[in-house]
mmCIF file of C-alpha atoms and ligand atoms in Angstrom:
data_model
loop_
_atom_site.group_PDB
_atom_site.id
_atom_site.type_symbol
_atom_site.label_atom_id
_atom_site.label_comp_id
_atom_site.label_asym_id
_atom_site.label_seq_id
_atom_site.Cartn_x
_atom_site.Cartn_y
_atom_site.Cartn_z
ATOM 1 C CA MET A 1 112.148 81.902 75.122
ATOM 2 C CA LEU A 2 112.273 78.037 74.606
ATOM 3 C CA ALA A 3 109.640 75.808 76.200
ATOM 4 C CA LEU A 4 108.603 72.104 76.363
ATOM 5 C CA VAL A 5 105.102 71.657 76.427
ATOM 6 C CA LYS A 6 102.548 69.503 75.672
ATOM 7 C CA PRO A 7 100.780 70.980 72.610
ATOM 8 C CA ALA A 8 97.747 69.385 73.059
ATOM 9 C CA PRO A 9 95.595 65.972 74.386
ATOM 10 C CA GLY A 10 98.091 63.181 73.548
ATOM 11 C CA PRO A 11 101.662 61.792 73.555
ATOM 12 C CA GLY A 12 104.633 63.985 73.504
ATOM 13 C CA LEU A 13 105.646 66.825 73.556
ATOM 14 C CA GLU A 14 107.162 69.736 71.491
ATOM 15 C CA LEU A 15 109.875 72.478 72.243
ATOM 16 C CA ARG A 16 108.801 75.630 71.325
ATOM 17 C CA GLU A 17 108.836 79.574 71.210
ATOM 18 C CA VAL A 18 106.211 80.694 73.900
ATOM 19 C CA PRO A 19 105.360 84.509 75.671
ATOM 20 C CA GLU A 20 108.070 84.800 79.001
ATOM 21 C CA PRO A 21 105.341 84.776 82.024
ATOM 22 C CA SER A 22 104.404 88.008 83.346
ATOM 23 C CA ILE A 23 104.755 88.965 86.548
ATOM 24 C CA GLY A 24 102.251 89.793 89.130
ATOM 25 C CA ILE A 25 102.944 92.393 92.019
ATOM 26 C CA ASN A 26 103.380 89.108 94.150
ATOM 27 C CA ASP A 27 105.522 86.686 92.330
ATOM 28 C CA VAL A 28 109.243 86.412 91.323
ATOM 29 C CA LEU A 29 110.274 85.981 87.445
ATOM 30 C CA ILE A 30 113.295 82.821 87.350
ATOM 31 C CA ARG A 31 116.252 82.637 84.485
ATOM 32 C CA VAL A 32 116.296 78.783 84.879
ATOM 33 C CA HIS A 33 119.418 77.260 84.989
ATOM 34 C CA ARG A 34 118.943 73.657 85.768
ATOM 35 C CA THR A 35 115.846 71.368 85.675
ATOM 36 C CA GLY A 36 115.221 67.585 87.117
ATOM 37 C CA ILE A 37 112.613 64.955 85.442
ATOM 38 C CA CYS A 38 109.880 63.475 87.696
ATOM 39 C CA GLY A 39 107.992 60.747 87.474
ATOM 40 C CA THR A 40 104.817 63.119 86.969
ATOM 41 C CA ASP A 41 106.551 65.197 84.135
ATOM 42 C CA LEU A 42 107.168 61.042 82.398
ATOM 43 C CA HIS A 43 103.208 61.107 83.106
ATOM 44 C CA ILE A 44 102.702 63.303 81.483
ATOM 45 C CA GLU A 45 104.604 62.856 78.204
ATOM 46 C CA ALA A 46 102.952 59.793 78.359
ATOM 47 C CA TRP A 47 99.413 60.409 78.809
ATOM 48 C CA ASP A 48 98.522 57.873 80.834
ATOM 49 C CA PRO A 49 94.921 57.800 82.275
ATOM 50 C CA TRP A 50 96.452 59.560 85.277
ATOM 51 C CA ALA A 51 97.854 63.178 82.486
ATOM 52 C CA ALA A 52 93.540 62.672 80.636
ATOM 53 C CA ALA A 53 92.259 63.517 83.420
ATOM 54 C CA THR A 54 94.459 66.110 85.243
ATOM 55 C CA ILE A 55 96.156 68.218 82.804
ATOM 56 C CA ARG A 56 95.201 70.847 80.453
ATOM 57 C CA PRO A 57 96.478 71.414 77.457
ATOM 58 C CA PRO A 58 98.467 73.231 76.416
ATOM 59 C CA LEU A 59 100.895 73.971 79.124
ATOM 60 C CA ILE A 60 104.440 74.490 80.540
ATOM 61 C CA VAL A 61 105.627 71.272 81.762
ATOM 62 C CA GLY A 62 108.247 70.401 85.473
ATOM 63 C CA HIS A 63 108.649 71.531 88.642
ATOM 64 C CA GLU A 64 111.842 70.558 89.706
ATOM 65 C CA PHE A 65 114.729 72.988 88.932
ATOM 66 C CA VAL A 66 117.112 75.469 89.739
ATOM 67 C CA GLY A 67 117.890 79.291 88.885
ATOM 68 C CA GLU A 68 118.219 82.679 89.017
ATOM 69 C CA ILE A 69 116.309 85.622 90.293
ATOM 70 C CA ALA A 70 115.418 87.491 87.036
ATOM 71 C CA GLU A 71 112.556 89.573 88.026
ATOM 72 C CA ILE A 72 110.280 90.850 91.137
ATOM 73 C CA GLY A 73 107.343 92.207 91.413
ATOM 74 C CA SER A 74 106.962 95.492 93.140
ATOM 75 C CA ASN A 75 105.329 93.994 96.522
ATOM 76 C CA VAL A 76 108.724 91.913 96.430
ATOM 77 C CA SER A 77 111.083 93.406 98.423
ATOM 78 C CA ASP A 78 112.910 90.229 100.357
ATOM 79 C CA PHE A 79 114.938 88.493 96.804
ATOM 80 C CA ARG A 80 117.223 90.386 94.329
ATOM 81 C CA PRO A 81 118.160 89.744 90.524
ATOM 82 C CA GLY A 82 120.792 87.232 90.361
ATOM 83 C CA ASP A 83 119.665 85.248 93.464
ATOM 84 C CA LEU A 84 120.218 81.946 93.566
ATOM 85 C CA VAL A 85 116.482 80.036 94.276
ATOM 86 C CA SER A 86 114.320 76.894 93.879
ATOM 87 C CA GLY A 87 110.186 76.205 93.820
ATOM 88 C CA GLU A 88 108.463 75.035 96.341
ATOM 89 C CA GLY A 89 105.686 73.116 92.783
ATOM 90 C CA HIS A 90 102.841 73.077 95.677
ATOM 91 C CA VAL A 91 101.685 76.645 95.354
ATOM 92 C CA VAL A 92 99.082 76.469 98.309
ATOM 93 C CA CYS A 93 96.309 79.175 98.457
ATOM 94 C CA GLY A 94 97.146 81.112 101.945
ATOM 95 C CA ARG A 95 94.188 81.442 103.248
ATOM 96 C CA CYS A 96 92.069 77.322 104.394
ATOM 97 C CA ARG A 97 92.946 76.657 108.201
ATOM 98 C CA HIS A 98 95.852 75.135 107.267
ATOM 99 C CA CYS A 99 97.847 77.324 105.109
ATOM 100 C CA LEU A 100 96.951 80.106 108.093
ATOM 101 C CA ALA A 101 97.657 77.493 110.685
ATOM 102 C CA GLY A 102 101.184 77.889 109.192
ATOM 103 C CA ARG A 103 100.816 73.919 108.046
ATOM 104 C CA ARG A 104 100.405 75.115 104.290
ATOM 105 C CA HIS A 105 102.070 71.270 103.153
ATOM 106 C CA LEU A 106 98.135 70.504 103.895
ATOM 107 C CA CYS A 107 96.960 72.385 101.791
ATOM 108 C CA ALA A 108 93.683 70.829 100.175
ATOM 109 C CA ARG A 109 93.696 73.440 97.344
ATOM 110 C CA THR A 110 97.050 73.219 95.948
ATOM 111 C CA VAL A 111 98.166 74.176 92.558
ATOM 112 C CA GLY A 112 100.706 72.076 91.145
ATOM 113 C CA LEU A 113 103.525 73.177 89.084
ATOM 114 C CA GLY A 114 104.064 72.265 85.978
ATOM 115 C CA VAL A 115 100.687 70.160 86.274
ATOM 116 C CA GLY A 116 97.984 72.979 86.850
ATOM 117 C CA ARG A 117 99.954 75.497 86.230
ATOM 118 C CA ASP A 118 103.119 76.698 84.068
ATOM 119 C CA GLY A 119 105.922 74.870 84.797
ATOM 120 C CA ALA A 120 109.542 75.247 84.847
ATOM 121 C CA PHE A 121 111.279 72.451 81.340
ATOM 122 C CA ALA A 122 111.793 76.606 80.721
ATOM 123 C CA GLU A 123 114.349 79.952 80.512
ATOM 124 C CA TYR A 124 111.926 81.100 82.628
ATOM 125 C CA VAL A 125 109.566 80.348 85.235
ATOM 126 C CA ALA A 126 107.388 83.242 87.148
ATOM 127 C CA LEU A 127 106.284 81.788 91.379
ATOM 128 C CA PRO A 128 104.786 83.626 94.243
ATOM 129 C CA VAL A 129 107.327 84.495 96.000
ATOM 130 C CA THR A 130 106.365 82.341 99.153
ATOM 131 C CA ASN A 131 107.522 79.836 96.829
ATOM 132 C CA VAL A 132 110.707 80.484 96.322
ATOM 133 C CA TRP A 133 113.537 78.574 98.532
ATOM 134 C CA HIS A 134 116.682 80.982 98.064
ATOM 135 C CA HIS A 135 119.425 79.185 98.318
ATOM 136 C CA TRP A 136 122.063 78.825 101.445
ATOM 137 C CA PRO A 137 125.591 79.941 99.862
ATOM 138 C CA GLY A 138 127.809 76.789 98.773
ATOM 139 C CA VAL A 139 125.043 74.594 97.461
ATOM 140 C CA ASP A 140 125.393 72.671 94.489
ATOM 141 C CA GLU A 141 123.946 73.722 91.533
ATOM 142 C CA GLU A 142 123.050 69.635 90.095
ATOM 143 C CA VAL A 143 121.648 69.203 94.017
ATOM 144 C CA ALA A 144 120.098 72.661 94.277
ATOM 145 C CA ALA A 145 117.929 71.647 90.876
ATOM 146 C CA ILE A 146 116.695 68.886 92.622
ATOM 147 C CA PHE A 147 115.307 70.262 95.914
ATOM 148 C CA ASP A 148 111.582 69.432 95.524
ATOM 149 C CA PRO A 149 112.661 65.639 95.016
ATOM 150 C CA PHE A 150 114.769 65.621 97.767
ATOM 151 C CA GLY A 151 112.850 67.314 99.809
ATOM 152 C CA ASN A 152 110.239 63.756 99.304
ATOM 153 C CA ALA A 153 112.660 61.958 100.318
ATOM 154 C CA VAL A 154 113.732 63.732 104.452
ATOM 155 C CA HIS A 155 110.022 64.934 104.325
ATOM 156 C CA THR A 156 109.171 60.900 103.786
ATOM 157 C CA ALA A 157 112.779 59.806 105.756
ATOM 158 C CA LEU A 158 112.414 62.003 108.673
ATOM 159 C CA ALA A 159 108.995 61.747 109.283
ATOM 160 C CA PHE A 160 109.213 59.516 112.207
ATOM 161 C CA PRO A 161 112.455 58.953 114.157
ATOM 162 C CA VAL A 162 114.853 56.585 112.889
ATOM 163 C CA LEU A 163 118.400 57.808 115.323
ATOM 164 C CA GLY A 164 119.214 53.612 116.004
ATOM 165 C CA GLU A 165 116.219 52.360 114.378
ATOM 166 C CA ASP A 166 116.367 48.800 111.576
ATOM 167 C CA VAL A 167 114.583 50.778 108.716
ATOM 168 C CA LEU A 168 112.830 49.272 105.049
ATOM 169 C CA VAL A 169 113.679 50.962 102.147
ATOM 170 C CA SER A 170 111.426 49.706 99.761
ATOM 171 C CA GLY A 171 111.692 50.833 95.819
ATOM 172 C CA ALA A 172 114.748 52.309 95.191
ATOM 173 C CA GLY A 173 114.078 55.201 92.557
ATOM 174 C CA PRO A 174 115.937 58.432 92.586
ATOM 175 C CA ILE A 175 113.677 59.220 95.989
ATOM 176 C CA GLY A 176 114.304 55.913 97.634
ATOM 177 C CA LEU A 177 118.502 56.274 96.814
ATOM 178 C CA MET A 178 117.741 59.699 98.575
ATOM 179 C CA ALA A 179 115.760 58.975 101.632
ATOM 180 C CA THR A 180 118.512 55.498 102.063
ATOM 181 C CA ALA A 181 121.166 59.003 102.315
ATOM 182 C CA ILE A 182 119.278 60.184 105.215
ATOM 183 C CA VAL A 183 118.512 57.709 106.848
ATOM 184 C CA ARG A 184 122.108 57.077 106.978
ATOM 185 C CA HIS A 185 122.811 60.457 107.457
ATOM 186 C CA ALA A 186 120.127 60.644 110.580
ATOM 187 C CA GLY A 187 121.843 57.754 112.076
ATOM 188 C CA ALA A 188 119.912 53.827 111.253
ATOM 189 C CA ARG A 189 121.291 51.066 112.393
ATOM 190 C CA PHE A 190 120.317 48.287 109.857
ATOM 191 C CA ILE A 191 119.395 49.762 105.990
ATOM 192 C CA VAL A 192 117.945 47.026 104.076
ATOM 193 C CA VAL A 193 116.262 48.416 100.961
ATOM 194 C CA SER A 194 114.271 46.402 98.522
ATOM 195 C CA GLU A 195 114.297 46.636 94.621
ATOM 196 C CA PRO A 196 114.514 44.750 91.629
ATOM 197 C CA ASN A 197 116.184 46.408 89.939
ATOM 198 C CA PRO A 198 119.860 46.257 89.443
ATOM 199 C CA VAL A 199 121.536 48.925 88.198
ATOM 200 C CA ARG A 200 119.250 50.918 91.253
ATOM 201 C CA ARG A 201 120.383 48.658 94.474
ATOM 202 C CA GLU A 202 123.842 49.063 93.285
ATOM 203 C CA LEU A 203 123.217 52.786 93.509
ATOM 204 C CA ALA A 204 121.174 52.497 96.938
ATOM 205 C CA ALA A 205 124.788 50.546 97.590
ATOM 206 C CA ARG A 206 126.216 53.564 96.603
ATOM 207 C CA MET A 207 124.583 55.971 99.303
ATOM 208 C CA GLY A 208 124.444 53.231 102.160
ATOM 209 C CA ALA A 209 121.930 50.603 102.012
ATOM 210 C CA THR A 210 123.737 48.494 104.895
ATOM 211 C CA VAL A 211 122.068 45.164 101.946
ATOM 212 C CA VAL A 212 119.871 45.190 99.082
ATOM 213 C CA VAL A 213 116.986 42.772 98.206
ATOM 214 C CA ASP A 214 115.668 41.868 94.961
ATOM 215 C CA PRO A 215 112.546 41.256 96.385
ATOM 216 C CA ARG A 216 111.101 38.414 93.711
ATOM 217 C CA GLN A 217 114.899 36.688 94.877
ATOM 218 C CA ARG A 218 114.900 36.965 98.355
ATOM 219 C CA GLY A 219 112.092 37.477 101.178
ATOM 220 C CA PHE A 220 113.090 40.061 104.764
ATOM 221 C CA ALA A 221 112.856 36.894 106.940
ATOM 222 C CA GLU A 222 116.547 35.075 105.138
ATOM 223 C CA VAL A 223 117.280 39.214 105.814
ATOM 224 C CA MET A 224 116.618 39.412 108.755
ATOM 225 C CA THR A 225 118.303 36.627 110.767
ATOM 226 C CA GLU A 226 121.097 37.492 108.311
ATOM 227 C CA LEU A 227 122.230 40.855 109.998
ATOM 228 C CA GLY A 228 120.678 39.715 114.103
ATOM 229 C CA MET A 229 117.418 41.765 114.137
ATOM 230 C CA VAL A 230 115.143 40.073 116.554
ATOM 231 C CA GLU A 231 111.501 41.173 115.143
ATOM 232 C CA GLY A 232 111.340 43.264 112.632
ATOM 233 C CA PHE A 233 111.471 46.713 110.559
ATOM 234 C CA ASP A 234 111.120 49.134 113.205
ATOM 235 C CA VAL A 235 110.338 51.980 110.368
ATOM 236 C CA ALA A 236 109.776 51.466 106.437
ATOM 237 C CA LEU A 237 109.087 53.815 103.576
ATOM 238 C CA GLU A 238 107.533 52.911 101.245
ATOM 239 C CA MET A 239 108.590 54.768 97.649
ATOM 240 C CA SER A 240 107.593 52.192 94.921
ATOM 241 C CA GLY A 241 103.942 52.573 94.495
ATOM 242 C CA ASN A 242 104.400 48.847 94.294
ATOM 243 C CA ALA A 243 100.798 47.015 95.977
ATOM 244 C CA GLY A 244 102.882 43.651 96.586
ATOM 245 C CA ALA A 245 105.685 45.880 98.001
ATOM 246 C CA LEU A 246 103.410 47.990 100.600
ATOM 247 C CA ARG A 247 102.293 43.990 101.751
ATOM 248 C CA ALA A 248 105.338 43.132 102.443
ATOM 249 C CA ALA A 249 106.765 46.137 104.261
ATOM 250 C CA ILE A 250 103.329 46.020 106.345
ATOM 251 C CA ALA A 251 104.714 41.336 106.931
ATOM 252 C CA GLY A 252 107.937 42.408 108.065
ATOM 253 C CA MET A 253 106.905 45.943 110.570
ATOM 254 C CA ALA A 254 108.165 44.886 114.338
ATOM 255 C CA HIS A 255 105.375 45.570 117.292
ATOM 256 C CA GLY A 256 105.285 48.934 116.772
ATOM 257 C CA GLY A 257 106.861 49.932 113.559
ATOM 258 C CA CYS A 258 105.713 52.872 111.056
ATOM 259 C CA VAL A 259 105.532 53.510 107.399
ATOM 260 C CA ALA A 260 105.291 56.192 105.810
ATOM 261 C CA ILE A 261 103.880 55.706 102.589
ATOM 262 C CA LEU A 262 105.280 58.102 99.957
ATOM 263 C CA GLY A 263 104.867 56.156 96.690
ATOM 264 C CA ILE A 264 101.772 56.294 94.202
ATOM 265 C CA PRO A 265 99.744 52.762 93.844
ATOM 266 C CA THR A 266 98.586 53.278 90.566
ATOM 267 C CA GLU A 267 95.585 50.740 91.999
ATOM 268 C CA GLU A 268 93.798 50.314 94.526
ATOM 269 C CA ILE A 269 95.219 48.690 97.638
ATOM 270 C CA THR A 270 94.132 45.348 99.735
ATOM 271 C CA LEU A 271 95.747 45.300 102.801
ATOM 272 C CA ASP A 272 95.983 42.977 105.375
ATOM 273 C CA MET A 273 93.883 44.743 108.843
ATOM 274 C CA ASN A 274 94.631 42.643 111.176
ATOM 275 C CA GLN A 275 98.647 43.072 111.060
ATOM 276 C CA VAL A 276 98.315 47.025 111.197
ATOM 277 C CA VAL A 277 96.119 46.481 114.595
ATOM 278 C CA PHE A 278 97.810 43.471 116.320
ATOM 279 C CA LYS A 279 101.331 44.818 116.056
ATOM 280 C CA MET A 280 99.695 48.639 116.424
ATOM 281 C CA LEU A 281 101.751 49.331 113.583
ATOM 282 C CA THR A 282 101.300 53.697 112.765
ATOM 283 C CA LEU A 283 101.373 54.270 108.504
ATOM 284 C CA ARG A 284 101.157 58.061 107.788
ATOM 285 C CA GLY A 285 100.997 59.436 104.319
ATOM 286 C CA ILE A 286 103.320 62.070 102.306
ATOM 287 C CA TYR A 287 102.769 63.971 100.271
ATOM 288 C CA GLY A 288 104.923 67.170 98.998
ATOM 289 C CA ARG A 289 107.616 68.915 101.575
ATOM 290 C CA GLU A 290 107.122 70.824 104.888
ATOM 291 C CA MET A 291 106.927 74.397 103.361
ATOM 292 C CA TYR A 292 110.079 75.604 105.119
ATOM 293 C CA GLU A 293 110.654 73.309 108.140
ATOM 294 C CA THR A 294 112.038 70.512 104.701
ATOM 295 C CA TRP A 295 113.512 73.400 102.322
ATOM 296 C CA TYR A 296 116.353 74.279 105.799
ATOM 297 C CA LYS A 297 116.518 70.534 106.811
ATOM 298 C CA MET A 298 117.902 69.589 103.213
ATOM 299 C CA THR A 299 119.958 73.088 103.678
ATOM 300 C CA VAL A 300 121.904 72.362 107.178
ATOM 301 C CA MET A 301 122.095 68.047 106.113
ATOM 302 C CA LEU A 302 124.224 69.146 102.627
ATOM 303 C CA GLN A 303 125.862 71.120 105.124
ATOM 304 C CA SER A 304 126.310 68.401 107.210
ATOM 305 C CA GLY A 305 127.736 66.154 105.238
ATOM 306 C CA LEU A 306 125.036 64.566 103.774
ATOM 307 C CA ASP A 307 125.811 63.910 99.529
ATOM 308 C CA ILE A 308 123.188 63.306 97.812
ATOM 309 C CA ARG A 309 124.814 63.494 94.954
ATOM 310 C CA PRO A 310 125.228 59.728 93.383
ATOM 311 C CA ALA A 311 121.766 59.707 92.968
ATOM 312 C CA ILE A 312 122.069 61.955 89.686
ATOM 313 C CA THR A 313 123.195 59.922 87.242
ATOM 314 C CA HIS A 314 121.906 61.521 84.031
ATOM 315 C CA ARG A 315 122.814 65.017 82.241
ATOM 316 C CA PHE A 316 121.256 66.332 79.008
ATOM 317 C CA PRO A 317 121.341 69.860 77.309
ATOM 318 C CA PHE A 318 117.796 70.863 77.495
ATOM 319 C CA ARG A 319 117.780 70.766 73.524
ATOM 320 C CA GLU A 320 118.254 66.685 73.833
ATOM 321 C CA HIS A 321 115.237 66.900 76.047
ATOM 322 C CA ALA A 322 113.791 63.162 74.114
ATOM 323 C CA ALA A 323 116.910 61.225 74.609
ATOM 324 C CA ALA A 324 116.172 62.653 78.888
ATOM 325 C CA PHE A 325 113.212 61.647 78.965
ATOM 326 C CA ALA A 326 114.053 58.322 77.706
ATOM 327 C CA ALA A 327 117.099 58.203 80.154
ATOM 328 C CA ALA A 328 114.345 58.805 83.109
ATOM 329 C CA ARG A 329 111.821 56.251 81.657
ATOM 330 C CA SER A 330 114.464 53.135 81.143
ATOM 331 C CA GLY A 331 114.492 52.822 84.845
ATOM 332 C CA ASP A 332 117.825 52.312 84.393
ATOM 333 C CA ALA A 333 119.042 55.605 86.145
ATOM 334 C CA GLY A 334 119.064 57.239 88.973
ATOM 335 C CA LYS A 335 117.852 61.379 88.767
ATOM 336 C CA VAL A 336 118.026 63.177 85.134
ATOM 337 C CA ILE A 337 118.935 66.848 84.640
ATOM 338 C CA MET A 338 117.853 68.974 81.984
ATOM 339 C CA GLU A 339 120.862 72.132 81.572
ATOM 340 C CA TRP A 340 118.912 75.181 80.686
ATOM 341 C CA ALA A 341 121.504 77.797 81.251
ATOM 342 C CA SER A 342 124.074 78.519 83.674
HETATM 343 P P1 NAD B 401 110.177 54.926 90.709
HETATM 344 O O1 NAD B 401 108.736 55.009 89.341
HETATM 345 O O2 NAD B 401 112.002 55.883 89.872
HETATM 346 O O3 NAD B 401 110.242 54.239 91.357
HETATM 347 C C1 NAD B 401 110.085 53.183 92.025
HETATM 348 C C2 NAD B 401 111.149 52.094 92.297
HETATM 349 O O4 NAD B 401 110.328 51.024 92.785
HETATM 350 C C3 NAD B 401 111.538 52.356 91.230
HETATM 351 O O5 NAD B 401 112.877 52.007 90.925
HETATM 352 C C4 NAD B 401 111.240 50.400 91.026
HETATM 353 O O6 NAD B 401 111.533 48.781 90.105
HETATM 354 C C5 NAD B 401 110.563 50.172 92.345
HETATM 355 N N1 NAD B 401 109.823 48.824 92.932
HETATM 356 C C6 NAD B 401 108.798 48.248 91.846
HETATM 357 N N2 NAD B 401 108.428 46.976 92.157
HETATM 358 C C7 NAD B 401 108.687 46.626 93.688
HETATM 359 C C8 NAD B 401 108.926 46.147 95.487
HETATM 360 N N3 NAD B 401 107.733 44.945 94.792
HETATM 361 N N4 NAD B 401 109.547 46.549 95.531
HETATM 362 C C9 NAD B 401 110.382 47.056 95.692
HETATM 363 N N5 NAD B 401 110.718 48.079 94.563
HETATM 364 C C10 NAD B 401 109.954 47.922 93.751
HETATM 365 O O7 NAD B 401 109.993 56.675 91.388
HETATM 366 P P2 NAD B 401 110.530 58.144 92.239
HETATM 367 O O8 NAD B 401 110.711 59.062 91.725
HETATM 368 O O9 NAD B 401 111.920 57.530 92.800
HETATM 369 O O10 NAD B 401 109.599 58.039 93.397
HETATM 370 C C11 NAD B 401 109.167 57.346 94.086
HETATM 371 C C12 NAD B 401 107.201 57.373 94.244
HETATM 372 O O11 NAD B 401 106.671 57.998 94.807
HETATM 373 C C13 NAD B 401 106.935 56.551 93.101
HETATM 374 O O12 NAD B 401 105.664 55.803 93.312
HETATM 375 C C14 NAD B 401 105.814 58.328 93.098
HETATM 376 O O13 NAD B 401 104.944 58.641 91.672
HETATM 377 C C15 NAD B 401 106.150 58.746 94.096
HETATM 378 N N6 NAD B 401 106.268 59.861 94.538
HETATM 379 C C16 NAD B 401 104.931 60.119 95.438
HETATM 380 C C17 NAD B 401 105.098 62.075 95.205
HETATM 381 C C18 NAD B 401 104.947 62.071 96.925
HETATM 382 O O14 NAD B 401 104.347 63.726 97.244
HETATM 383 N N7 NAD B 401 103.714 61.858 97.534
HETATM 384 C C19 NAD B 401 105.991 62.943 95.153
HETATM 385 C C20 NAD B 401 107.133 62.355 93.936
HETATM 386 C C21 NAD B 401 106.920 60.922 93.390
HETATM 387 ZN ZN1 ZN B 402 95.041 76.909 102.278
#
């Protein structure tokens, strides 16, 4: 089969012929239809310090995908060839305290698809059956392809109640864009999206932001006055990884406010803990998706009218992977999809 591979330490990826993955008795083999490009894939392609410390080539990259079951292991009974599925990209140990208690997203021995094991930018991918989500009828296949980052957005956006609340979204990358539509769907009052990139601010407005702000041009105090907000944000979703954005969010919170932090900082961040203490803020880190409550929530919100499709802006056949990666890296894109088969 063809797969997009990191062949050796160093920058770049190569589309090459590799053996089809073999499956164990509890695994399924999936024929990949569509995949989404994530920031993680860009880090691995560029071979930055994180990638150099984490990735052991050769490795097939990619973890956001939709496809159909091609083959099932002898121990698998509840899937059939042809079923439309996506994969949970965190393969957990199944044996630790949290896994046994059903809190699998807290497993400390998580292995990432396309990071610690061969991934989904390929014609076929293999996964344990416990990592497979069977899509409900009627799902849009492009949306299904990005259930992994959509799940990051849902996990973060629903970490705290947002009904009637004033919400700040810092960073309108693909995940911030989806989170904007989710908190709108979940009944937030005002949604302020902070994002330096004008293309992404425009997309955020389409996803349901009340106000979009360029953080270099305008402070939150002015926006709050304009909206008639009395005190500050009730909930903030940190989706930029930027130190200044996190500090600005904390400064903009109301007493008792809650900050869900998904963005991955590239360096240590110092915070004014006086703000956290005296405003009695809650800060919560978010990693991955809850298995499988987040997947259920994604599915039923789509059925009740949530539309995240405007966050998908580019599509490429997999042979044009270089152009697809360039579009994703440009920053002037929402989600970028690669098509493998249909
Ligand atoms: P992205 O890099 O496409 O989006 C980040 C956005 O933040 C960009 O549009 C950027 O312009 C914007 N930004 C930069 N400085 C800012 C500032 N000062 N204020 C406001 N916005 C600013 O990333 P994405 O794919 O949308 O992912 C969002 C974040 O979540 C990234 O940091 C990513 O690494 C992280 N992530 C975390 C998990 C997890 O499980 N915790 C999973 C996936 C992604
Ligand atoms: Zn575990």
